[in-house]
Tab-separated table of C-alpha atoms in Angstrom:
chain	number	residue	atom	x	y	z
U	1	UNK	CA	-24.572	-14.140	2.533
U	2	UNK	CA	-23.640	-17.969	1.872
U	3	UNK	CA	-24.028	-19.259	5.213
U	4	UNK	CA	-20.220	-21.398	6.009
U	5	UNK	CA	-19.384	-23.979	8.007
U	6	UNK	CA	-18.269	-23.619	12.036
U	7	UNK	CA	-14.659	-23.435	12.684
U	8	UNK	CA	-13.240	-26.772	12.411
U	9	UNK	CA	-10.694	-26.523	15.391
U	10	UNK	CA	-9.911	-26.196	19.185
U	11	UNK	CA	-9.273	-23.506	21.841
U	12	UNK	CA	-6.320	-25.842	23.080
U	13	UNK	CA	-5.149	-26.881	19.803
U	14	UNK	CA	-4.913	-22.517	18.421
U	15	UNK	CA	-3.272	-21.525	21.646
U	16	UNK	CA	-0.366	-24.228	21.672
U	17	UNK	CA	0.460	-23.162	17.814
U	18	UNK	CA	0.836	-19.292	19.051
U	19	UNK	CA	2.950	-20.890	22.074
U	20	UNK	CA	5.425	-22.028	19.521
U	21	UNK	CA	5.534	-18.892	17.747
U	22	UNK	CA	5.214	-16.657	20.533
U	23	UNK	CA	8.312	-18.860	21.902
U	24	UNK	CA	10.318	-18.350	19.053
U	25	UNK	CA	8.885	-15.688	16.357
U	26	UNK	CA	11.731	-13.369	16.697
U	27	UNK	CA	12.499	-10.463	14.476
U	28	UNK	CA	9.467	-8.142	14.360
U	29	UNK	CA	6.079	-8.018	12.877
U	30	UNK	CA	7.746	-8.065	9.040
U	31	UNK	CA	9.231	-11.672	10.321
U	32	UNK	CA	6.053	-12.865	12.445
U	33	UNK	CA	4.282	-12.675	8.834
U	34	UNK	CA	6.601	-15.031	7.324
U	35	UNK	CA	6.783	-17.015	11.102
U	36	UNK	CA	2.905	-16.574	10.123
U	37	UNK	CA	2.637	-18.069	6.366
U	38	UNK	CA	4.720	-21.089	6.899
U	39	UNK	CA	3.275	-22.608	10.172
U	40	UNK	CA	-0.367	-21.750	8.890
U	41	UNK	CA	-0.638	-21.981	5.172
U	42	UNK	CA	2.698	-24.188	3.972
U	43	UNK	CA	2.635	-26.743	7.342
U	44	UNK	CA	-0.760	-26.472	9.192
U	45	UNK	CA	-2.191	-25.842	6.260
U	46	UNK	CA	-5.390	-24.117	8.184
U	47	UNK	CA	-6.103	-21.348	5.917
U	48	UNK	CA	-4.413	-21.226	1.562
U	49	UNK	CA	-2.677	-18.962	0.484
U	50	UNK	CA	-5.976	-16.673	-0.949
U	51	UNK	CA	-7.420	-16.698	2.642
U	52	UNK	CA	-3.911	-15.530	4.449
U	53	UNK	CA	-3.696	-12.980	1.872
U	54	UNK	CA	-7.079	-11.725	2.444
U	55	UNK	CA	-6.179	-11.440	5.876
U	56	UNK	CA	-3.229	-9.707	5.463
U	57	UNK	CA	-4.323	-6.934	3.293
U	58	UNK	CA	-7.066	-6.052	5.863
U	59	UNK	CA	-4.990	-6.108	8.465
U	60	UNK	CA	-2.864	-3.777	6.674
U	61	UNK	CA	-5.403	-1.075	5.944
U	62	UNK	CA	-6.407	-1.040	10.151
U	63	UNK	CA	-4.380	0.658	12.461
U	64	UNK	CA	-3.161	-1.978	15.759
U	65	UNK	CA	-0.253	-4.281	15.311
U	66	UNK	CA	-0.958	-6.189	12.148
U	67	UNK	CA	1.335	-9.185	13.012
U	68	UNK	CA	-1.017	-9.472	16.196
U	69	UNK	CA	-4.407	-8.786	13.818
U	70	UNK	CA	-3.316	-11.556	11.933
U	71	UNK	CA	-3.161	-13.733	14.040
U	72	UNK	CA	-6.237	-13.066	16.230
U	73	UNK	CA	-8.173	-13.635	12.361
U	74	UNK	CA	-6.855	-16.935	12.340
U	75	UNK	CA	-8.001	-18.040	15.383
U	76	UNK	CA	-11.054	-17.122	15.190
U	77	UNK	CA	-12.052	-18.512	12.206
U	78	UNK	CA	-9.957	-21.402	13.021
U	79	UNK	CA	-11.905	-22.419	16.971
U	80	UNK	CA	-14.469	-19.036	17.171
U	81	UNK	CA	-13.758	-16.266	19.695
U	82	UNK	CA	-11.885	-18.748	21.991
U	83	UNK	CA	-9.668	-19.213	19.039
U	84	UNK	CA	-9.049	-15.436	18.926
U	85	UNK	CA	-8.075	-15.141	22.817
U	86	UNK	CA	-5.741	-18.604	22.679
U	87	UNK	CA	-4.073	-17.093	19.613
U	88	UNK	CA	-3.832	-13.818	21.130
U	89	UNK	CA	-2.308	-15.286	24.662
U	90	UNK	CA	-0.192	-17.533	23.160
U	91	UNK	CA	1.710	-15.713	20.861
U	92	UNK	CA	1.693	-12.483	23.345
U	93	UNK	CA	2.202	-13.758	26.902
U	94	UNK	CA	5.940	-14.947	26.422
U	95	UNK	CA	7.340	-11.344	24.523
U	96	UNK	CA	5.018	-9.459	27.526
U	97	UNK	CA	6.446	-12.054	30.394
U	98	UNK	CA	10.128	-11.399	29.457
U	99	UNK	CA	9.785	-7.804	28.388
U	100	UNK	CA	8.581	-7.033	32.116
U	101	UNK	CA	11.658	-9.680	33.525
U	102	UNK	CA	13.984	-7.390	31.439
U	103	UNK	CA	14.660	-4.634	33.956
U	104	UNK	CA	15.980	-7.448	36.520
U	105	UNK	CA	18.081	-9.145	34.193
U	106	UNK	CA	19.608	-7.291	31.901
U	107	UNK	CA	23.105	-7.242	33.775
U	108	UNK	CA	23.325	-10.725	33.092
U	109	UNK	CA	23.205	-9.927	28.741
U	110	UNK	CA	26.360	-8.112	29.802
U	111	UNK	CA	29.436	-9.035	28.103
U	112	UNK	CA	30.520	-10.252	24.606
U	113	UNK	CA	28.627	-12.893	25.432
U	114	UNK	CA	25.217	-11.135	25.550
U	115	UNK	CA	26.109	-8.986	22.594
U	116	UNK	CA	26.502	-11.613	20.334
U	117	UNK	CA	23.018	-13.586	21.535
U	118	UNK	CA	21.034	-9.704	20.462
U	119	UNK	CA	22.968	-9.530	17.240
U	120	UNK	CA	22.714	-13.229	16.244
U	121	UNK	CA	18.419	-12.639	16.526
U	122	UNK	CA	19.358	-10.163	14.405
U	123	UNK	CA	20.830	-12.171	11.788
U	124	UNK	CA	17.561	-14.938	12.718
U	125	UNK	CA	15.638	-12.073	10.900
U	126	UNK	CA	17.695	-11.302	8.205
U	127	UNK	CA	16.680	-15.417	7.616
U	128	UNK	CA	12.999	-15.599	8.298
U	129	UNK	CA	12.378	-12.175	6.522
U	130	UNK	CA	13.524	-13.017	3.750
U	131	UNK	CA	12.342	-16.182	3.484
U	132	UNK	CA	8.988	-14.347	3.465
U	133	UNK	CA	9.450	-12.081	0.836
U	134	UNK	CA	10.539	-14.898	-1.433
U	135	UNK	CA	7.956	-17.198	-0.921
U	136	UNK	CA	5.071	-14.403	-0.627
U	137	UNK	CA	6.755	-12.564	-3.611
U	138	UNK	CA	6.738	-15.938	-5.626
U	139	UNK	CA	2.185	-16.670	-4.899
U	140	UNK	CA	1.383	-12.802	-4.687
U	141	UNK	CA	3.006	-11.121	-7.983
U	142	UNK	CA	2.816	-13.836	-10.446
U	143	UNK	CA	2.657	-11.422	-13.046
U	144	UNK	CA	4.080	-8.803	-14.732
U	145	UNK	CA	1.703	-5.786	-13.277
U	146	UNK	CA	1.716	-6.667	-9.572
U	147	UNK	CA	5.459	-7.470	-9.772
U	148	UNK	CA	6.180	-3.758	-11.353
U	149	UNK	CA	3.786	-2.416	-8.289
U	150	UNK	CA	5.630	-4.570	-5.693
U	151	UNK	CA	9.259	-2.789	-7.340
U	152	UNK	CA	7.950	0.544	-7.268
U	153	UNK	CA	6.617	0.252	-3.505
U	154	UNK	CA	9.446	-0.728	-2.928
U	155	UNK	CA	11.609	2.004	-4.135
U	156	UNK	CA	8.681	4.081	-2.232
U	157	UNK	CA	9.454	3.159	1.229
U	158	UNK	CA	12.891	3.246	1.087
U	159	UNK	CA	12.291	6.922	-0.381
U	160	UNK	CA	10.673	7.509	2.882
U	161	UNK	CA	10.298	5.468	5.435
U	162	UNK	CA	7.726	7.275	7.574
U	163	UNK	CA	4.073	4.809	8.273
U	164	UNK	CA	2.165	8.217	6.210
U	165	UNK	CA	4.272	6.906	3.316
U	166	UNK	CA	3.328	3.187	3.595
U	167	UNK	CA	-0.043	3.919	3.725
U	168	UNK	CA	0.263	6.030	0.897
U	169	UNK	CA	1.342	2.323	-0.890
U	170	UNK	CA	-1.202	0.166	0.180
U	171	UNK	CA	-3.833	2.901	-1.047
U	172	UNK	CA	-2.040	3.090	-3.907
U	173	UNK	CA	-1.804	-0.691	-4.138
U	174	UNK	CA	-5.745	-0.808	-3.914
U	175	UNK	CA	-6.637	1.848	-6.399
U	176	UNK	CA	-4.502	0.695	-9.261
U	177	UNK	CA	-5.293	-2.710	-8.414
U	178	UNK	CA	-8.489	-2.850	-10.420
U	179	UNK	CA	-7.106	-0.891	-13.340
U	180	UNK	CA	-3.653	-3.397	-13.091
U	181	UNK	CA	-5.347	-6.912	-12.022
U	182	UNK	CA	-8.012	-7.321	-14.101
U	183	UNK	CA	-7.286	-11.381	-14.525
U	184	UNK	CA	-7.648	-11.698	-10.802
U	185	UNK	CA	-11.302	-12.825	-10.306
U	186	UNK	CA	-13.095	-13.097	-7.102
U	187	UNK	CA	-13.248	-16.842	-5.562
U	188	UNK	CA	-17.017	-17.283	-5.494
U	189	UNK	CA	-19.098	-19.490	-2.953
U	190	UNK	CA	-15.868	-19.327	-0.586
U	191	UNK	CA	-15.938	-17.109	2.562
U	192	UNK	CA	-14.732	-17.285	6.375
U	193	UNK	CA	-16.117	-19.497	8.761
U	194	UNK	CA	-17.177	-16.347	11.008
U	195	UNK	CA	-20.015	-16.665	13.508
U	196	UNK	CA	-21.198	-13.164	13.828
U	197	UNK	CA	-22.231	-11.723	11.519
U	198	UNK	CA	-22.738	-7.444	10.773
U	199	UNK	CA	-24.893	-7.069	13.405
U	200	UNK	CA	-21.889	-7.945	15.710
U	201	UNK	CA	-19.353	-6.463	13.932
U	202	UNK	CA	-20.637	-3.169	13.880
U	203	UNK	CA	-20.784	-3.253	17.720
U	204	UNK	CA	-16.930	-4.175	17.703
U	205	UNK	CA	-16.496	-1.092	15.596
U	206	UNK	CA	-19.050	1.154	18.100
U	207	UNK	CA	-16.753	0.131	21.065
U	208	UNK	CA	-13.656	0.899	19.668
U	209	UNK	CA	-14.886	4.085	18.892
U	210	UNK	CA	-16.811	5.073	21.646
U	211	UNK	CA	-13.178	4.133	23.744
U	212	UNK	CA	-11.036	6.349	21.679
U	213	UNK	CA	-13.703	9.299	21.786
U	214	UNK	CA	-12.832	8.427	25.986
U	215	UNK	CA	-9.158	7.840	25.533
U	216	UNK	CA	-8.897	11.601	24.461
U	217	UNK	CA	-11.322	13.419	25.756
U	218	UNK	CA	-12.339	12.222	29.219
U	219	UNK	CA	-9.066	10.128	30.701
U	220	UNK	CA	-6.746	12.535	30.579
U	221	UNK	CA	-9.320	14.828	33.405
U	222	UNK	CA	-9.910	11.237	35.385
U	223	UNK	CA	-7.179	9.893	37.737
U	224	UNK	CA	-3.375	8.479	36.857
U	225	UNK	CA	-4.308	4.996	36.140
U	226	UNK	CA	-7.125	6.011	34.097
U	227	UNK	CA	-4.730	8.481	32.112
U	228	UNK	CA	-2.235	5.797	31.680
U	229	UNK	CA	-5.041	3.034	30.161
U	230	UNK	CA	-5.993	6.297	27.716
U	231	UNK	CA	-2.460	6.869	26.548
U	232	UNK	CA	-1.984	3.182	25.846
U	233	UNK	CA	-5.182	3.062	24.145
U	234	UNK	CA	-4.645	5.611	22.187
U	235	UNK	CA	-1.260	5.048	20.768
U	236	UNK	CA	-2.962	1.108	19.793
U	237	UNK	CA	-5.977	3.273	18.694
U	238	UNK	CA	-3.898	5.280	16.357
U	239	UNK	CA	-0.758	3.441	14.780
U	240	UNK	CA	-1.147	2.416	11.437
U	241	UNK	CA	1.867	-0.085	10.186
U	242	UNK	CA	2.440	-0.780	13.490
U	243	UNK	CA	6.409	-2.308	14.807
U	244	UNK	CA	8.768	-0.199	14.868
U	245	UNK	CA	6.070	3.091	13.632
U	246	UNK	CA	4.785	2.337	16.880
U	247	UNK	CA	7.800	4.209	19.107
U	248	UNK	CA	7.356	8.123	18.342
U	249	UNK	CA	3.689	7.652	19.579
U	250	UNK	CA	4.668	5.624	22.792
U	251	UNK	CA	7.558	8.142	23.454
U	252	UNK	CA	5.047	10.908	23.281
U	253	UNK	CA	2.309	9.008	25.660
U	254	UNK	CA	5.038	8.509	28.350
U	255	UNK	CA	7.979	9.882	28.387
U	256	UNK	CA	6.398	13.798	27.045
U	257	UNK	CA	4.013	13.760	30.863
U	258	UNK	CA	7.601	12.686	32.537
U	259	UNK	CA	5.634	8.905	33.812
U	260	UNK	CA	9.160	6.946	32.284
U	261	UNK	CA	12.550	8.572	31.559
U	262	UNK	CA	14.379	8.756	27.876
U	263	UNK	CA	16.835	6.112	29.151
U	264	UNK	CA	14.665	3.804	30.228
U	265	UNK	CA	12.250	3.930	27.308
U	266	UNK	CA	15.524	3.410	24.931
U	267	UNK	CA	16.636	0.130	27.124
U	268	UNK	CA	13.176	-1.789	26.559
U	269	UNK	CA	12.946	-0.688	22.719
U	270	UNK	CA	16.093	-1.967	23.097
U	271	UNK	CA	14.943	-5.146	24.608
U	272	UNK	CA	11.873	-5.420	22.260
U	273	UNK	CA	14.144	-6.751	19.453
U	274	UNK	CA	16.073	-9.370	21.192
U	275	UNK	CA	13.144	-10.919	22.702
U	276	UNK	CA	10.192	-13.388	20.673
U	277	UNK	CA	6.732	-12.446	19.541
U	278	UNK	CA	4.987	-8.669	18.546
U	279	UNK	CA	6.959	-4.905	19.025
U	280	UNK	CA	3.637	-3.799	21.419
U	281	UNK	CA	5.175	-6.068	24.490
U	282	UNK	CA	7.042	-2.712	24.696
U	283	UNK	CA	4.430	-1.704	26.849
U	284	UNK	CA	4.040	-4.067	29.624
U	285	UNK	CA	7.818	-3.027	30.056
U	286	UNK	CA	6.710	0.722	30.390
U	287	UNK	CA	3.583	-0.043	31.972
U	288	UNK	CA	5.568	-2.486	35.289
U	289	UNK	CA	8.141	0.400	35.606
U	290	UNK	CA	5.696	3.139	35.898
U	291	UNK	CA	5.655	5.030	39.093
U	292	UNK	CA	4.447	5.876	42.121
U	293	UNK	CA	2.032	2.936	42.331
U	294	UNK	CA	0.803	2.767	39.498
U	295	UNK	CA	3.615	-0.166	37.685
U	296	UNK	CA	4.566	-3.448	38.324
U	297	UNK	CA	2.403	-6.735	37.134
U	298	UNK	CA	-0.680	-4.637	37.464
U	299	UNK	CA	0.390	-1.803	35.177
U	300	UNK	CA	2.145	-4.150	32.951
U	301	UNK	CA	-1.010	-5.840	32.780
U	302	UNK	CA	-2.914	-2.442	32.188
U	303	UNK	CA	-0.626	-1.181	29.484
U	304	UNK	CA	-0.841	-4.518	27.570
U	305	UNK	CA	-4.946	-5.201	27.625
U	306	UNK	CA	-4.840	-1.005	26.898
U	307	UNK	CA	-2.623	-0.757	23.795
U	308	UNK	CA	-3.532	-4.365	22.131
U	309	UNK	CA	-7.619	-3.899	22.009
U	310	UNK	CA	-8.395	-0.953	19.401
U	311	UNK	CA	-6.842	-3.375	16.733
U	312	UNK	CA	-8.310	-6.247	18.112
U	313	UNK	CA	-11.755	-4.973	18.806
U	314	UNK	CA	-10.615	-3.332	14.697
U	315	UNK	CA	-10.198	-6.187	12.859
U	316	UNK	CA	-12.993	-8.427	14.370
U	317	UNK	CA	-14.779	-5.872	14.038
U	318	UNK	CA	-14.034	-5.480	10.510
U	319	UNK	CA	-13.979	-9.072	9.261
U	320	UNK	CA	-17.651	-9.545	8.411
U	321	UNK	CA	-17.583	-6.585	6.262
U	322	UNK	CA	-14.299	-7.729	5.006
U	323	UNK	CA	-15.431	-11.539	3.789
U	324	UNK	CA	-18.446	-9.930	1.735
U	325	UNK	CA	-16.174	-7.387	-0.097
U	326	UNK	CA	-13.893	-9.919	-0.720
U	327	UNK	CA	-16.383	-11.545	-3.010
U	328	UNK	CA	-16.904	-9.125	-5.526
U	329	UNK	CA	-14.444	-8.863	-8.513
U	330	UNK	CA	-13.237	-5.349	-8.077
U	331	UNK	CA	-12.810	-6.035	-4.328
U	332	UNK	CA	-10.738	-8.799	-5.165
U	333	UNK	CA	-8.276	-6.736	-7.789
U	334	UNK	CA	-8.577	-4.341	-5.555
U	335	UNK	CA	-7.027	-7.244	-2.694
U	336	UNK	CA	-4.373	-8.026	-5.528
U	337	UNK	CA	-2.914	-4.323	-5.444
U	338	UNK	CA	-3.086	-4.303	-1.990
U	339	UNK	CA	-0.815	-7.437	-1.303
U	340	UNK	CA	1.639	-6.578	-4.619
U	341	UNK	CA	2.331	-3.120	-2.651
U	342	UNK	CA	2.577	-5.426	0.601
U	343	UNK	CA	5.486	-7.378	-0.850
U	344	UNK	CA	7.618	-4.018	-1.944
U	345	UNK	CA	6.988	-3.016	1.795
U	346	UNK	CA	7.939	-6.091	2.724
U	347	UNK	CA	10.669	-6.033	0.207
U	348	UNK	CA	12.037	-2.162	1.675
U	349	UNK	CA	11.854	-4.170	5.214
U	350	UNK	CA	14.120	-6.637	4.233
U	351	UNK	CA	16.750	-4.285	3.599
U	352	UNK	CA	15.917	-1.474	5.766
U	353	UNK	CA	16.130	-1.535	8.841
U	354	UNK	CA	16.500	-5.599	8.909
U	355	UNK	CA	19.635	-6.147	7.022
U	356	UNK	CA	21.124	-2.894	7.482
U	357	UNK	CA	20.904	-3.209	11.290
U	358	UNK	CA	22.596	-6.925	11.158
U	359	UNK	CA	24.536	-7.754	8.646
U	360	UNK	CA	27.469	-5.502	9.579
U	361	UNK	CA	30.088	-7.661	7.084
U	362	UNK	CA	30.994	-10.990	5.194
U	363	UNK	CA	30.984	-13.260	7.287
U	364	UNK	CA	27.231	-11.979	8.619
U	365	UNK	CA	25.792	-12.381	5.341
U	366	UNK	CA	27.234	-15.934	5.986
U	367	UNK	CA	25.194	-16.990	8.677
U	368	UNK	CA	22.153	-14.738	7.273
U	369	UNK	CA	22.399	-16.221	3.982
U	370	UNK	CA	22.943	-20.486	5.505
U	371	UNK	CA	19.617	-19.656	7.165
U	372	UNK	CA	17.996	-18.771	4.524
U	373	UNK	CA	18.891	-21.793	2.837
U	374	UNK	CA	17.917	-24.036	5.721
U	375	UNK	CA	14.382	-22.627	5.859
U	376	UNK	CA	14.166	-21.991	2.081
U	377	UNK	CA	15.727	-25.536	0.537
U	378	UNK	CA	16.324	-27.258	3.492
U	379	UNK	CA	12.984	-26.661	4.692
U	380	UNK	CA	14.015	-27.022	8.299
U	381	UNK	CA	12.484	-25.594	11.749
U	382	UNK	CA	12.326	-21.736	12.328
U	383	UNK	CA	14.030	-22.921	15.931
U	384	UNK	CA	16.644	-24.496	14.416
U	385	UNK	CA	17.253	-21.412	12.061
U	386	UNK	CA	17.634	-19.433	15.807
U	387	UNK	CA	20.102	-21.938	17.297
U	388	UNK	CA	21.850	-21.620	14.344
U	389	UNK	CA	22.525	-18.028	14.004
U	390	UNK	CA	22.294	-17.455	17.809
U	391	UNK	CA	25.463	-20.028	18.326
U	392	UNK	CA	27.569	-18.749	15.016
U	393	UNK	CA	27.311	-14.975	16.317
U	394	UNK	CA	28.100	-16.017	20.127
U	395	UNK	CA	31.112	-17.881	19.029
U	396	UNK	CA	31.869	-14.883	16.727
U	397	UNK	CA	31.872	-12.126	19.924
U	398	UNK	CA	34.083	-14.299	21.807
U	399	UNK	CA	36.710	-15.292	19.087
U	400	UNK	CA	37.044	-12.013	18.577
């Protein structure tokens, strides 16, 4: 394999960029892809559209939180392991801190203004997801076969939103890619600037597997702290699709054993939709609320690290092998098919749950449409869209 140049960035630069996104990336995992593309492909130009698509395709295949894995990978390529850690911390800490604090401050979001804030954040998601779908469709479905694949994928997801259906759509894109995307060729002579190779990748994948075996077979026979860590690790290791798909597994992990009651779980779920950053930080809220001395800050940190660790091990372990495969024409065509399917998945998600849960009437549509126009036509920052949607929604709620 051709040697690559070392990463060109610094961990502080990466941390600052992801901290900004961690503070303002409302809308869940689908919206995060739009934020990442806008920030790192269009604005900062840390990687081009093709490499962004390669990373996105890999993260869609793997278990774990796809948007967090994508951010971790971008940080890894930009500034090595320190950059990867900085990306993870910057993107994750704001929402984790907010989720831990939510239990103490939730009563301040009562009333019309609080409901207006939460609803405004949902309208932000509509604008951001729409902008992400628009941009990705333009770049990843440039011909009729891929546009058709995206349309079929969107239709299938609309019929069944389970994680199994999403995996089936992604796998179908990979199978059809070599047949329908024959015009696609691999980019020769270019690869990711990783600072490690297949040997380290194998060790990382081995660690993922060993910890999963321990979480499945051993943790249930140890103390409650190890049971809790094992439960959150199993959830992170076995969920495909990330985001809202993690909720049934989390419920099974913490509600069924009696650690968290269902009302508390649903309260945390509502808060997770209203804060920026990854949905997986719901684990920090749940960990903080654990009973019998297992909660607090310690419980939040253990739960947070346990649920994120398997996904980060998986993506960093697969990257050395993925970059070799991506240099082959058949693999590039499979990836083109996967990316077309992902566009369809994003388009379906734009309707349900994003549009369905946010747009109640024509006024909501107008607020979201103005936000979309500010993003696409005026090329304004996402922070301005957050301010616009929240202020407009709060004023509407107060005047109703």
